[in-house]
């Protein structure tokens, strides 16, 4: 009976630990996606500023 409880406890720990890794692995791709979106938005903002500067807008007006 004690051996059975030990096996159950090990099995439970295995699933708990695996679930933690899945959650952590799931966060990394989301963080990577957010970083790439942030870079894309920064690039678009930079291109828009350059375009508006070429049309005669002052940098102070843009900020």
PDB file of C-alpha atoms in Angstrom, residues 6-59:
ATOM      1  CA  UNK A   6       4.743   6.493  -3.537  1.00  0.00           C
ATOM      2  CA  UNK A   7       4.083   5.599  -7.166  1.00  0.00           C
ATOM      3  CA  UNK A   8       0.997   7.811  -7.204  1.00  0.00           C
ATOM      4  CA  UNK A   9       2.953  10.689  -5.656  1.00  0.00           C
ATOM      5  CA  UNK A  10       5.759  10.337  -8.229  1.00  0.00           C
ATOM      6  CA  UNK A  11       3.200  10.242 -11.032  1.00  0.00           C
ATOM      7  CA  UNK A  12       1.484  13.337  -9.669  1.00  0.00           C
ATOM      8  CA  UNK A  13       4.815  15.184  -9.417  1.00  0.00           C
ATOM      9  CA  UNK A  14       5.668  14.174 -12.963  1.00  0.00           C
ATOM     10  CA  UNK A  15       2.457  15.678 -14.344  1.00  0.00           C
ATOM     11  CA  UNK A  16       2.745  18.818 -12.225  1.00  0.00           C
ATOM     12  CA  UNK A  17       6.321  19.431 -13.405  1.00  0.00           C
ATOM     13  CA  UNK A  18       5.447  18.748 -17.043  1.00  0.00           C
ATOM     14  CA  UNK A  19       2.531  21.137 -16.836  1.00  0.00           C
ATOM     15  CA  UNK A  20       4.816  23.892 -15.471  1.00  0.00           C
ATOM     16  CA  UNK A  21       7.194  23.447 -18.405  1.00  0.00           C
ATOM     17  CA  UNK A  22       4.331  23.602 -20.881  1.00  0.00           C
ATOM     18  CA  UNK A  23       3.120  26.842 -19.343  1.00  0.00           C
ATOM     19  CA  UNK A  24       6.622  28.346 -19.440  1.00  0.00           C
ATOM     20  CA  UNK A  25       7.145  27.176 -23.028  1.00  0.00           C
ATOM     21  CA  UNK A  26       3.783  28.710 -23.951  1.00  0.00           C
ATOM     22  CA  UNK A  27       4.848  32.077 -22.563  1.00  0.00           C
ATOM     23  CA  UNK A  28       8.069  32.271 -24.578  1.00  0.00           C
ATOM     24  CA  UNK A  29       6.421  32.258 -28.026  1.00  0.00           C
ATOM     25  CA  UNK A  30       3.924  34.903 -26.889  1.00  0.00           C
ATOM     26  CA  UNK A  31       6.749  37.081 -25.593  1.00  0.00           C
ATOM     27  CA  UNK A  32       8.610  36.624 -28.859  1.00  0.00           C
ATOM     28  CA  UNK A  33       5.497  37.585 -30.835  1.00  0.00           C
ATOM     29  CA  UNK A  34       5.041  40.696 -28.707  1.00  0.00           C
ATOM     30  CA  UNK A  35       8.660  41.706 -29.225  1.00  0.00           C
ATOM     31  CA  UNK A  36       8.372  41.286 -32.994  1.00  0.00           C
ATOM     32  CA  UNK A  37       5.117  43.300 -33.044  1.00  0.00           C
ATOM     33  CA  UNK A  38       6.798  46.019 -30.989  1.00  0.00           C
ATOM     34  CA  UNK A  39       9.702  46.143 -33.445  1.00  0.00           C
ATOM     35  CA  UNK A  40       7.274  46.305 -36.368  1.00  0.00           C
ATOM     36  CA  UNK A  41       5.336  49.167 -34.764  1.00  0.00           C
ATOM     37  CA  UNK A  42       8.566  51.034 -33.996  1.00  0.00           C
ATOM     38  CA  UNK A  43       9.630  50.634 -37.619  1.00  0.00           C
ATOM     39  CA  UNK A  44       6.256  51.927 -38.872  1.00  0.00           C
ATOM     40  CA  UNK A  45       6.432  54.895 -36.485  1.00  0.00           C
ATOM     41  CA  UNK A  46       9.965  55.700 -37.657  1.00  0.00           C
ATOM     42  CA  UNK A  47       8.935  55.516 -41.331  1.00  0.00           C
ATOM     43  CA  UNK A  48       5.911  57.730 -40.631  1.00  0.00           C
ATOM     44  CA  UNK A  49       8.087  60.317 -38.862  1.00  0.00           C
ATOM     45  CA  UNK A  50      10.513  60.381 -41.793  1.00  0.00           C
ATOM     46  CA  UNK A  51       7.636  60.755 -44.244  1.00  0.00           C
ATOM     47  CA  UNK A  52       6.097  63.618 -42.284  1.00  0.00           C
ATOM     48  CA  UNK A  53       9.479  65.340 -41.885  1.00  0.00           C
ATOM     49  CA  UNK A  54       9.943  65.198 -45.645  1.00  0.00           C
ATOM     50  CA  UNK A  55       6.531  66.855 -46.041  1.00  0.00           C
ATOM     51  CA  UNK A  56       7.726  69.761 -43.917  1.00  0.00           C
ATOM     52  CA  UNK A  57       6.518  68.931 -40.432  1.00  0.00           C
ATOM     53  CA  UNK A  58       8.774  69.873 -37.527  1.00  0.00           C
ATOM     54  CA  UNK A  59      10.110  67.121 -35.244  1.00  0.00           C
TER      55      UNK A  59
END
